[in-house]
PDB file of C-alpha atoms in Angstrom:
ATOM      1  CA  MET A   1      14.838 -30.590  30.147  1.00  0.00           C
ATOM      2  CA  GLU A   2      15.792 -27.285  30.324  1.00  0.00           C
ATOM      3  CA  GLN A   3      14.171 -24.582  32.602  1.00  0.00           C
ATOM      4  CA  PHE A   4      13.797 -20.610  32.233  1.00  0.00           C
ATOM      5  CA  PHE A   5      12.483 -17.735  33.220  1.00  0.00           C
ATOM      6  CA  LYS A   6       9.817 -15.615  30.674  1.00  0.00           C
ATOM      7  CA  LEU A   7      11.032 -12.259  30.196  1.00  0.00           C
ATOM      8  CA  TYR A   8       8.162 -10.516  28.975  1.00  0.00           C
ATOM      9  CA  LYS A   9       8.444  -8.575  25.427  1.00  0.00           C
ATOM     10  CA  VAL A  10       5.777  -6.068  27.267  1.00  0.00           C
ATOM     11  CA  LEU A  11       8.666  -4.949  29.932  1.00  0.00           C
ATOM     12  CA  PHE A  12      10.734  -3.470  27.303  1.00  0.00           C
ATOM     13  CA  GLU A  13       7.733  -1.241  25.462  1.00  0.00           C
ATOM     14  CA  GLU A  14       7.992   2.364  25.997  1.00  0.00           C
ATOM     15  CA  GLU A  15       6.113   2.872  29.418  1.00  0.00           C
ATOM     16  CA  PHE A  16       8.502   0.432  31.281  1.00  0.00           C
ATOM     17  CA  ASN A  17      11.571   2.437  29.382  1.00  0.00           C
ATOM     18  CA  ASN A  18      12.040   3.746  33.179  1.00  0.00           C
ATOM     19  CA  MET A  19      11.612   0.287  35.264  1.00  0.00           C
ATOM     20  CA  SER A  20      15.117  -1.072  35.945  1.00  0.00           C
ATOM     21  CA  LEU A  21      16.399  -4.414  34.543  1.00  0.00           C
ATOM     22  CA  GLY A  22      16.516  -5.842  37.730  1.00  0.00           C
ATOM     23  CA  ALA A  23      12.560  -4.993  38.394  1.00  0.00           C
ATOM     24  CA  LYS A  24      11.841  -6.640  35.329  1.00  0.00           C
ATOM     25  CA  VAL A  25      13.921 -10.029  36.034  1.00  0.00           C
ATOM     26  CA  ILE A  26      12.395 -10.269  39.073  1.00  0.00           C
ATOM     27  CA  TYR A  27       8.233  -9.540  38.027  1.00  0.00           C
ATOM     28  CA  SER A  28       9.167 -12.094  35.516  1.00  0.00           C
ATOM     29  CA  ILE A  29      10.217 -14.541  38.380  1.00  0.00           C
ATOM     30  CA  MET A  30       7.455 -13.702  40.710  1.00  0.00           C
ATOM     31  CA  MET A  31       5.356 -14.432  37.505  1.00  0.00           C
ATOM     32  CA  ASP A  32       6.672 -17.920  37.262  1.00  0.00           C
ATOM     33  CA  ARG A  33       6.231 -18.541  41.295  1.00  0.00           C
ATOM     34  CA  ASN A  34       2.470 -17.587  40.448  1.00  0.00           C
ATOM     35  CA  GLU A  35       2.618 -20.218  37.958  1.00  0.00           C
ATOM     36  CA  LEU A  36       3.842 -22.449  40.639  1.00  0.00           C
ATOM     37  CA  SER A  37       1.461 -21.217  43.016  1.00  0.00           C
ATOM     38  CA  ILE A  38      -1.422 -22.283  41.374  1.00  0.00           C
ATOM     39  CA  LYS A  39      -0.336 -25.576  41.503  1.00  0.00           C
ATOM     40  CA  ASN A  40       0.183 -25.844  44.882  1.00  0.00           C
ATOM     41  CA  ASN A  41      -3.422 -24.047  45.630  1.00  0.00           C
ATOM     42  CA  LEU A  42      -1.565 -20.965  47.148  1.00  0.00           C
ATOM     43  CA  ILE A  43      -5.120 -19.320  47.002  1.00  0.00           C
ATOM     44  CA  ASP A  44      -6.750 -17.073  49.766  1.00  0.00           C
ATOM     45  CA  ASP A  45     -10.481 -16.947  50.558  1.00  0.00           C
ATOM     46  CA  SER A  46     -11.604 -14.705  47.445  1.00  0.00           C
ATOM     47  CA  GLY A  47      -9.688 -16.654  44.883  1.00  0.00           C
ATOM     48  CA  GLN A  48      -6.579 -14.365  44.712  1.00  0.00           C
ATOM     49  CA  VAL A  49      -3.202 -16.799  43.786  1.00  0.00           C
ATOM     50  CA  TYR A  50      -0.240 -15.267  45.799  1.00  0.00           C
ATOM     51  CA  ILE A  51       3.095 -16.005  46.001  1.00  0.00           C
ATOM     52  CA  PHE A  52       5.981 -15.527  48.694  1.00  0.00           C
ATOM     53  CA  MET A  53       9.401 -13.691  48.055  1.00  0.00           C
ATOM     54  CA  THR A  54      11.601 -12.004  50.830  1.00  0.00           C
ATOM     55  CA  ILE A  55      14.487  -9.573  50.647  1.00  0.00           C
ATOM     56  CA  ASN A  56      16.339 -12.228  50.832  1.00  0.00           C
ATOM     57  CA  ASP A  57      15.148 -14.253  47.929  1.00  0.00           C
ATOM     58  CA  ILE A  58      15.447 -11.407  45.541  1.00  0.00           C
ATOM     59  CA  ARG A  59      19.437 -10.861  46.331  1.00  0.00           C
ATOM     60  CA  ASP A  60      19.722 -14.581  45.948  1.00  0.00           C
ATOM     61  CA  LYS A  61      18.012 -14.330  42.731  1.00  0.00           C
ATOM     62  CA  ILE A  62      20.043 -11.139  41.245  1.00  0.00           C
ATOM     63  CA  ASN A  63      22.839 -10.930  43.387  1.00  0.00           C
ATOM     64  CA  CYS A  64      22.009  -7.715  44.533  1.00  0.00           C
ATOM     65  CA  SER A  65      22.105  -5.540  47.897  1.00  0.00           C
ATOM     66  CA  ARG A  66      19.404  -4.990  50.259  1.00  0.00           C
ATOM     67  CA  GLN A  67      18.776  -1.746  49.549  1.00  0.00           C
ATOM     68  CA  THR A  68      18.417  -2.779  45.682  1.00  0.00           C
ATOM     69  CA  ALA A  69      15.969  -5.145  46.693  1.00  0.00           C
ATOM     70  CA  HIS A  70      13.874  -3.226  48.414  1.00  0.00           C
ATOM     71  CA  ASN A  71      13.795  -0.222  45.339  1.00  0.00           C
ATOM     72  CA  ILE A  72      12.854  -3.074  43.264  1.00  0.00           C
ATOM     73  CA  LEU A  73      10.029  -4.222  45.159  1.00  0.00           C
ATOM     74  CA  LYS A  74       8.963  -0.786  45.236  1.00  0.00           C
ATOM     75  CA  GLU A  75       9.257  -0.070  41.449  1.00  0.00           C
ATOM     76  CA  LEU A  76       7.176  -3.215  41.267  1.00  0.00           C
ATOM     77  CA  GLU A  77       4.492  -1.661  43.540  1.00  0.00           C
ATOM     78  CA  VAL A  78       4.774   1.816  42.117  1.00  0.00           C
ATOM     79  CA  LYS A  79       3.974   0.292  38.521  1.00  0.00           C
ATOM     80  CA  ASN A  80       0.564  -1.878  40.190  1.00  0.00           C
ATOM     81  CA  LEU A  81       2.742  -4.742  39.170  1.00  0.00           C
ATOM     82  CA  ILE A  82       2.516  -6.451  42.618  1.00  0.00           C
ATOM     83  CA  TYR A  83       0.374  -5.556  45.677  1.00  0.00           C
ATOM     84  CA  LYS A  84       1.686  -7.013  49.622  1.00  0.00           C
ATOM     85  CA  VAL A  85       0.492  -8.291  52.610  1.00  0.00           C
ATOM     86  CA  ARG A  86       1.723  -8.069  55.906  1.00  0.00           C
ATOM     87  CA  GLN A  87       0.955 -11.532  57.761  1.00  0.00           C
ATOM     88  CA  GLY A  88       2.190 -10.390  61.094  1.00  0.00           C
ATOM     89  CA  LEU A  89       5.540 -11.013  62.880  1.00  0.00           C
ATOM     90  CA  CYS A  90       8.394 -12.872  61.506  1.00  0.00           C
ATOM     91  CA  LYS A  91       5.984 -14.036  58.880  1.00  0.00           C
ATOM     92  CA  PRO A  92       6.475 -13.647  55.194  1.00  0.00           C
ATOM     93  CA  ASN A  93       4.115 -10.742  53.395  1.00  0.00           C
ATOM     94  CA  LYS A  94       2.224 -12.311  50.702  1.00  0.00           C
ATOM     95  CA  ILE A  95       2.713 -10.635  47.260  1.00  0.00           C
ATOM     96  CA  TYR A  96       0.004 -10.694  44.872  1.00  0.00           C
ATOM     97  CA  VAL A  97       1.488 -10.202  40.956  1.00  0.00           C
ATOM     98  CA  GLN A  98      -0.787  -8.270  38.364  1.00  0.00           C
ATOM     99  CA  LYS A  99      -0.745  -9.975  35.190  1.00  0.00           C
ATOM    100  CA  ILE A 100      -0.163  -7.729  32.456  1.00  0.00           C
ATOM    101  CA  ASP A 101      -2.913  -7.742  29.389  1.00  0.00           C
ATOM    102  CA  ILE A 102       0.142  -8.111  26.748  1.00  0.00           C
ATOM    103  CA  ASN A 103      -2.764  -7.883  23.764  1.00  0.00           C
ATOM    104  CA  ARG A 104      -4.365  -4.886  25.036  1.00  0.00           C
ATOM    105  CA  SER A 105      -4.695  -2.262  22.412  1.00  0.00           C
ATOM    106  CA  LYS A 106      -2.387   1.167  22.923  1.00  0.00           C
ATOM    107  CA  ASN A 107      -5.379   3.147  22.236  1.00  0.00           C
ATOM    108  CA  HIS A 108      -6.773   1.575  25.005  1.00  0.00           C
ATOM    109  CA  THR A 109      -7.482   3.383  28.433  1.00  0.00           C
ATOM    110  CA  SER A 110      -7.651   0.550  31.066  1.00  0.00           C
ATOM    111  CA  LYS A 111     -10.856   1.342  33.267  1.00  0.00           C
ATOM    112  CA  CYS A 112     -10.081   1.033  37.005  1.00  0.00           C
ATOM    113  CA  LEU A 113     -10.621  -2.002  38.563  1.00  0.00           C
ATOM    114  CA  LYS A 114     -11.826  -3.066  41.861  1.00  0.00           C
ATOM    115  CA  ASN A 115      -9.476  -4.533  43.843  1.00  0.00           C
ATOM    116  CA  ARG A 116     -10.490  -7.328  46.147  1.00  0.00           C
ATOM    117  CA  LEU A 117      -7.093  -7.412  48.454  1.00  0.00           C
ATOM    118  CA  GLN A 118      -7.726  -4.281  51.188  1.00  0.00           C
ATOM    119  CA  GLU A 119     -10.839  -2.957  48.919  1.00  0.00           C
ATOM    120  CA  ILE A 120      -7.972  -1.145  47.053  1.00  0.00           C
ATOM    121  CA  GLN A 121      -8.084   0.007  43.073  1.00  0.00           C
ATOM    122  CA  ASN A 122      -5.745  -0.739  40.042  1.00  0.00           C
ATOM    123  CA  LEU A 123      -4.913   2.438  39.002  1.00  0.00           C
ATOM    124  CA  ASP A 124      -3.978   3.259  35.483  1.00  0.00           C
ATOM    125  CA  ALA A 125      -0.413   2.216  35.625  1.00  0.00           C
ATOM    126  CA  ASN A 126       0.996   4.294  32.254  1.00  0.00           C
ATOM    127  CA  LYS A 127      -1.493   3.166  30.205  1.00  0.00           C
ATOM    128  CA  THR A 128      -0.969  -0.935  31.600  1.00  0.00           C
ATOM    129  CA  ASN A 129      -4.149  -3.023  31.585  1.00  0.00           C
ATOM    130  CA  ILE A 130      -3.370  -4.935  34.583  1.00  0.00           C
ATOM    131  CA  ASN A 131      -5.450  -7.636  36.155  1.00  0.00           C
ATOM    132  CA  LYS A 132      -5.595 -10.047  39.053  1.00  0.00           C
ATOM    133  CA  THR A 133      -4.984 -13.867  38.458  1.00  0.00           C
ATOM    134  CA  LYS A 134      -8.180 -15.245  39.966  1.00  0.00           C
ATOM    135  CA  TYR A 135      -8.754 -19.558  40.354  1.00  0.00           C
ATOM    136  CA  ASN A 136     -11.104 -21.332  42.163  1.00  0.00           C
ATOM    137  CA  LYS A 137      -9.640 -23.706  44.444  1.00  0.00           C
ATOM    138  CA  THR A 138     -11.834 -26.735  43.114  1.00  0.00           C
ATOM    139  CA  ASP A 139     -11.222 -26.125  39.634  1.00  0.00           C
ATOM    140  CA  ILE A 140      -7.905 -26.419  39.943  1.00  0.00           C
ATOM    141  CA  ASN A 141      -7.492 -29.389  42.126  1.00  0.00           C
ATOM    142  CA  ASN A 142     -10.467 -31.052  40.088  1.00  0.00           C
ATOM    143  CA  ASN A 143      -8.147 -32.432  37.358  1.00  0.00           C
ATOM    144  CA  SER A 144      -9.776 -35.139  34.719  1.00  0.00           C
ATOM    145  CA  GLY A 145      -7.857 -38.001  34.920  1.00  0.00           C
ATOM    146  CA  ALA A 146      -7.015 -41.766  35.523  1.00  0.00           C
ATOM    147  CA  LEU A 147      -5.954 -41.745  38.726  1.00  0.00           C
ATOM    148  CA  ALA A 148      -8.137 -42.790  41.320  1.00  0.00           C
ATOM    149  CA  PRO A 149      -8.756 -39.611  43.305  1.00  0.00           C
ATOM    150  CA  ASP A 150      -7.214 -40.859  46.920  1.00  0.00           C
ATOM    151  CA  LYS A 151      -4.002 -40.790  44.115  1.00  0.00           C
ATOM    152  CA  GLU A 152      -4.307 -37.198  42.370  1.00  0.00           C
ATOM    153  CA  THR A 153      -1.807 -35.007  43.103  1.00  0.00           C
ATOM    154  CA  VAL A 154      -3.231 -32.183  45.207  1.00  0.00           C
ATOM    155  CA  PHE A 155       0.115 -30.359  46.889  1.00  0.00           C
ATOM    156  CA  GLN A 156       3.392 -30.524  45.615  1.00  0.00           C
ATOM    157  CA  ILE A 157       6.533 -29.280  47.231  1.00  0.00           C
ATOM    158  CA  PRO A 158       9.454 -27.803  45.783  1.00  0.00           C
ATOM    159  CA  LEU A 159      12.786 -29.394  46.210  1.00  0.00           C
ATOM    160  CA  LYS A 160      16.483 -28.324  46.229  1.00  0.00           C
ATOM    161  CA  ASP A 161      16.476 -29.702  42.609  1.00  0.00           C
ATOM    162  CA  ASN A 162      14.035 -27.223  41.506  1.00  0.00           C
ATOM    163  CA  SER A 163      11.805 -30.540  41.133  1.00  0.00           C
ATOM    164  CA  TYR A 164       8.926 -31.460  42.747  1.00  0.00           C
ATOM    165  CA  TYR A 165       7.400 -33.961  45.607  1.00  0.00           C
ATOM    166  CA  SER A 166       3.468 -34.967  45.002  1.00  0.00           C
ATOM    167  CA  LEU A 167       1.293 -35.309  47.849  1.00  0.00           C
ATOM    168  CA  ASN A 168      -2.023 -37.048  46.917  1.00  0.00           C
ATOM    169  CA  LYS A 169      -5.024 -37.454  48.586  1.00  0.00           C
ATOM    170  CA  GLN A 170      -4.241 -40.644  50.555  1.00  0.00           C
ATOM    171  CA  ASP A 171      -0.830 -39.083  52.356  1.00  0.00           C
ATOM    172  CA  ILE A 172      -2.887 -35.877  53.287  1.00  0.00           C
ATOM    173  CA  ASP A 173      -5.732 -38.265  54.803  1.00  0.00           C
ATOM    174  CA  THR A 174      -2.680 -40.203  56.363  1.00  0.00           C
ATOM    175  CA  TYR A 175      -0.889 -37.052  57.920  1.00  0.00           C
ATOM    176  CA  LYS A 176      -4.447 -36.285  58.934  1.00  0.00           C
ATOM    177  CA  SER A 177      -4.172 -39.273  61.411  1.00  0.00           C
ATOM    178  CA  LEU A 178      -1.250 -39.397  62.650  1.00  0.00           C
ATOM    179  CA  TYR A 179      -1.234 -35.341  63.395  1.00  0.00           C
ATOM    180  CA  PRO A 180      -5.328 -35.012  64.253  1.00  0.00           C
ATOM    181  CA  ASN A 181      -4.771 -31.201  66.343  1.00  0.00           C
ATOM    182  CA  ILE A 182      -3.811 -29.689  62.951  1.00  0.00           C
ATOM    183  CA  ASP A 183      -5.375 -27.578  60.165  1.00  0.00           C
ATOM    184  CA  MET A 184      -3.281 -29.996  57.766  1.00  0.00           C
ATOM    185  CA  GLU A 185      -4.269 -28.504  54.527  1.00  0.00           C
ATOM    186  CA  GLN A 186      -3.013 -24.895  55.975  1.00  0.00           C
ATOM    187  CA  GLU A 187       0.000 -26.400  57.393  1.00  0.00           C
ATOM    188  CA  ILE A 188       0.978 -28.231  54.151  1.00  0.00           C
ATOM    189  CA  ARG A 189       0.524 -24.745  52.415  1.00  0.00           C
ATOM    190  CA  ASN A 190       2.988 -23.437  55.024  1.00  0.00           C
ATOM    191  CA  ILE A 191       5.241 -25.720  53.931  1.00  0.00           C
ATOM    192  CA  ILE A 192       5.368 -25.121  50.234  1.00  0.00           C
ATOM    193  CA  GLY A 193       5.442 -21.483  50.932  1.00  0.00           C
ATOM    194  CA  TRP A 194       8.301 -21.417  53.189  1.00  0.00           C
ATOM    195  CA  ASN A 195      10.293 -23.595  50.564  1.00  0.00           C
ATOM    196  CA  ILE A 196       9.101 -21.614  48.127  1.00  0.00           C
ATOM    197  CA  ALA A 197      10.741 -18.337  49.871  1.00  0.00           C
ATOM    198  CA  ASN A 198      13.635 -20.050  51.215  1.00  0.00           C
ATOM    199  CA  PRO A 199      15.179 -21.877  48.290  1.00  0.00           C
ATOM    200  CA  SER A 200      18.831 -22.180  49.398  1.00  0.00           C
ATOM    201  CA  LYS A 201      17.007 -24.826  52.467  1.00  0.00           C
ATOM    202  CA  ARG A 202      14.818 -26.481  49.999  1.00  0.00           C
ATOM    203  CA  LYS A 203      15.108 -31.164  50.874  1.00  0.00           C
ATOM    204  CA  THR A 204      15.915 -33.425  48.317  1.00  0.00           C
ATOM    205  CA  LYS A 205      14.015 -35.973  47.604  1.00  0.00           C
ATOM    206  CA  GLU A 206      15.409 -38.604  50.290  1.00  0.00           C
ATOM    207  CA  ILE A 207      14.882 -36.197  53.254  1.00  0.00           C
ATOM    208  CA  ILE A 208      11.308 -34.394  52.292  1.00  0.00           C
ATOM    209  CA  LYS A 209       8.978 -36.613  54.414  1.00  0.00           C
ATOM    210  CA  LYS A 210      11.661 -36.147  57.293  1.00  0.00           C
ATOM    211  CA  HIS A 211      11.415 -32.642  56.570  1.00  0.00           C
ATOM    212  CA  ILE A 212       7.215 -32.516  56.512  1.00  0.00           C
ATOM    213  CA  ASN A 213       7.200 -34.538  59.322  1.00  0.00           C
ATOM    214  CA  THR A 214       9.251 -32.682  61.691  1.00  0.00           C
ATOM    215  CA  TRP A 215       7.548 -29.452  60.635  1.00  0.00           C
ATOM    216  CA  LEU A 216       3.637 -30.945  61.585  1.00  0.00           C
ATOM    217  CA  SER A 217       5.154 -32.364  64.631  1.00  0.00           C
ATOM    218  CA  LYS A 218       6.097 -29.366  66.097  1.00  0.00           C
ATOM    219  CA  VAL A 219       3.146 -27.524  65.144  1.00  0.00           C
ATOM    220  CA  ASN A 220       0.975 -30.280  66.947  1.00  0.00           C
ATOM    221  CA  GLN A 221       3.384 -30.185  69.488  1.00  0.00           C
ATOM    222  CA  GLU A 222       2.661 -25.846  69.979  1.00  0.00           C
ATOM    223  CA  TYR A 223      -1.106 -27.458  69.949  1.00  0.00           C
ATOM    224  CA  ILE A 224      -0.845 -29.454  72.506  1.00  0.00           C
ATOM    225  CA  ASN A 225       0.815 -27.280  75.206  1.00  0.00           C
ATOM    226  CA  ARG A 226      -1.427 -24.422  74.294  1.00  0.00           C
ATOM    227  CA  GLN A 227      -4.500 -26.453  74.817  1.00  0.00           C
ATOM    228  CA  ASP A 228      -3.030 -28.840  77.893  1.00  0.00           C
ATOM    229  CA  ILE A 229      -4.585 -32.156  75.817  1.00  0.00           C
ATOM    230  CA  SER A 230      -2.663 -36.015  75.810  1.00  0.00           C
ATOM    231  CA  PRO A 231      -1.146 -36.357  72.201  1.00  0.00           C
ATOM    232  CA  ASN A 232      -2.173 -38.999  69.878  1.00  0.00           C
ATOM    233  CA  ASN A 233       1.691 -39.934  69.235  1.00  0.00           C
ATOM    234  CA  PRO A 234       1.619 -41.651  66.401  1.00  0.00           C
ATOM    235  CA  THR A 235       2.335 -45.642  66.594  1.00  0.00           C
ATOM    236  CA  ALA A 236       5.234 -47.323  64.594  1.00  0.00           C
ATOM    237  CA  GLU A 237       3.551 -48.866  62.305  1.00  0.00           C
ATOM    238  CA  ASP A 238       2.264 -45.516  61.379  1.00  0.00           C
ATOM    239  CA  PHE A 239       5.878 -44.107  60.269  1.00  0.00           C
ATOM    240  CA  ARG A 240       6.615 -47.553  58.966  1.00  0.00           C
ATOM    241  CA  ARG A 241       3.164 -47.118  56.516  1.00  0.00           C
ATOM    242  CA  LEU A 242       3.734 -43.310  55.830  1.00  0.00           C
ATOM    243  CA  ILE A 243       8.336 -44.217  55.094  1.00  0.00           C
ATOM    244  CA  GLN A 244       7.253 -47.232  52.460  1.00  0.00           C
ATOM    245  CA  GLY A 245       4.028 -44.910  50.847  1.00  0.00           C
TER     246      GLY A 245
END
């Protein structure tokens, strides 16, 4: 199946004439990642979808300099197409991508919208009506289908070949039994976020389980070291069951 990014026509209308082609391409890629974030439940406590895209990620995508990548992010912020939230040292910024209302009326002046993100308002950006993508976590996970509840996909981790490795509730429960000291759902989201932000370092289907276990084992051990408690070491049977699953 052919894979491609949508390059939005609205970006070539008059109000975006002064926006660089690189910024238009990166915005389109960000919107594509926004869809992936929805699938992977990358949603904050207020119901806002976010993505990860680093400076190096932008450089890899369009083969540009570091300064150009910085300028592109600045362009998107000035146009109110994205908002960034810092997560702290050595962690990638969360990026909230603002969806353009393609069906807006040319005579319509967008109202100032209350921004749930740090109580910032969405301002009228060159008469463009921009809205946040908001979802309910429960709605995303409650897909109607014939699969048993524990077999339904809960998370999808992007792989090296741009396919996805799916984890169902049974998988998550197994990991919880192996690593009981971890907020498992959050760590799986962290794994997804890392793979989204580092496409060149993604794993193949053959080694993705090792990647997950290595990550979770490290986090579990860090918790044990902080708490000075005895580890709950997975047995050989636990690993055999996980690998065969």
